[in-house]
XYZ file of C-alpha atoms in Angstrom:
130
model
C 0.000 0.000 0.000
C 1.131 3.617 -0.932
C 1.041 6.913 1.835
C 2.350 9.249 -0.813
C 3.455 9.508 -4.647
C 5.661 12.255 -6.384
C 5.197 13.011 -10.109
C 8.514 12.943 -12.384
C 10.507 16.334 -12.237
C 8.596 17.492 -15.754
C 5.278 16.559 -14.904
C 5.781 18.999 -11.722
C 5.594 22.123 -14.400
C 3.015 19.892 -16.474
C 0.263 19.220 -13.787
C 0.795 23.504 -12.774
C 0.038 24.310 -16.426
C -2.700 22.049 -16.798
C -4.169 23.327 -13.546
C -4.187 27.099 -15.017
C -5.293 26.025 -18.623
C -8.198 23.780 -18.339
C -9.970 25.312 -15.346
C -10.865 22.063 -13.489
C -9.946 23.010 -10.222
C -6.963 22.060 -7.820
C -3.957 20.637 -9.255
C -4.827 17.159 -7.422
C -8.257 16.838 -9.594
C -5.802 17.628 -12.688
C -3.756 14.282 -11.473
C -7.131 12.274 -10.820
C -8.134 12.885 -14.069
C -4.359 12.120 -15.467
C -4.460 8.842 -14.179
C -7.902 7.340 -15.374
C -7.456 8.729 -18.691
C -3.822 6.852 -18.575
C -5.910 3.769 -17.375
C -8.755 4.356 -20.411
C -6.041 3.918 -22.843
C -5.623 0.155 -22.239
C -2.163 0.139 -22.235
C -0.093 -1.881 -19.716
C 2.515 0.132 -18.224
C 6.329 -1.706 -17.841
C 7.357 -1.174 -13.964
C 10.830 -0.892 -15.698
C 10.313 2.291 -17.264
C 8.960 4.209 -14.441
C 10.230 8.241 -14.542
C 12.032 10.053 -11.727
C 10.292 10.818 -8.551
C 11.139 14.834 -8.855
C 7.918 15.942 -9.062
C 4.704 16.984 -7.098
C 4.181 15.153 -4.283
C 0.690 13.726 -3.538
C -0.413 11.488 -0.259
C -3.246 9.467 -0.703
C -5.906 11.319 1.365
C -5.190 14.442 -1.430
C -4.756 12.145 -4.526
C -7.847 10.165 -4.138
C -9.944 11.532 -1.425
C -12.494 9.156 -0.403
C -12.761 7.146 -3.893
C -9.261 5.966 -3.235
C -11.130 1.989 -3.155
C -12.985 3.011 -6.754
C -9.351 4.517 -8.032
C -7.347 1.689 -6.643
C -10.233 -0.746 -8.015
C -9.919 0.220 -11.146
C -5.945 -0.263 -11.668
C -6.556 -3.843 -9.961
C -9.097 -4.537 -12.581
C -6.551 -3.268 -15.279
C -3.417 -4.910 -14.235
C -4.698 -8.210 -12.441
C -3.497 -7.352 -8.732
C -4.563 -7.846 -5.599
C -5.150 -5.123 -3.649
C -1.956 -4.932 -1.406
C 0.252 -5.637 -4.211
C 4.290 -4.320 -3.826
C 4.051 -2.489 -6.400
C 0.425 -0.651 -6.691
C 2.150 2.760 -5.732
C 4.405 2.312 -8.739
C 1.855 1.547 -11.089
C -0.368 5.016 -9.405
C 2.948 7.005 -10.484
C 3.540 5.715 -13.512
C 0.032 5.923 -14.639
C -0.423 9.790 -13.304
C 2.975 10.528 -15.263
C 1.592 8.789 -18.351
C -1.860 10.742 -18.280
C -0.121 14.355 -17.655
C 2.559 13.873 -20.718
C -1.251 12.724 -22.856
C -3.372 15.207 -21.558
C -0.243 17.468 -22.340
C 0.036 16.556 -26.024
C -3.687 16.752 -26.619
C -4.392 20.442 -24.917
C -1.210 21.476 -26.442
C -2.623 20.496 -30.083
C -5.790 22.502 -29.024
C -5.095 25.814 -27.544
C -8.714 27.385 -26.915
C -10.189 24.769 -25.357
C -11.125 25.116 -21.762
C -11.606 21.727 -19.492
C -15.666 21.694 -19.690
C -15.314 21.438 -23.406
C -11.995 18.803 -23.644
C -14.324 16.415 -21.211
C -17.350 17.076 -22.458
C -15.654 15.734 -26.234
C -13.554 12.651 -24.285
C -17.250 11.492 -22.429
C -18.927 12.030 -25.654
C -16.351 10.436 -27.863
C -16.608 7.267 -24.958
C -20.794 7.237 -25.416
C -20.404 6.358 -28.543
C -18.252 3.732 -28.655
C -21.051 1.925 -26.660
């Protein structure tokens, strides 16, 4: 079990820009939203290729608040662990570091859109895949 994660050194400056840019409130929201849109790209991170610990630094309480189970839940589901797994904080970092460099790229590409909007087109996008 994790207490505490800290973003790679870039992804400090990333997460602050985000923050500013998109509107969606504090910067731990920003890193929320980082991580499950890592997780909604179906990709299966390599433990071996996790970034420097530089960064922000996040405890648990502040990441996740009290859907820390329905976060944690969802990179079991992902990934195959148990619960207490060794290395579930690791996969958290990685997977926050992942989503800021994405979310990055994308609101980067797009430079009037506010975070209502860039949501609003990801949960639409998402509705109709169904």
């Amino acid at each position: 079990m994790f207490t505490q994660i800290k973003t790679s050194k870039e992804n400090k400056e990333v997460v602050a820009l985000l923050t500013r840019k998109l509107g969606l409130g504090t910067e731990n929201v920003i890193a929320r939203i980082a991580y499950t849109y890592s997780l909604s790209q179906d990709k299966k991170l390599d433990l071996n290729d996790i970034k420097d610990a530089g960064g922000k630094e996040y405890s648990k309480s502040v990441l996740f608040g009290e859907y820390y189970d329905i976060y944690l839940g969802l990179l079991c589901v992902h990934y195959g662990l148990y619960k207490t797994d060794k290395d579930i904080g690791r996969y958290i970092k990685m997977h926050i570091d992942e989503g800021l460099q994405l979310l990055n790229e994308e609101v980067n590409e797009r430079s009037n859109i506010d975070g209502f909007d860039f949501l609003s087109e990801k949960i639409n996008l998402s509705l109709n895949l169904i």
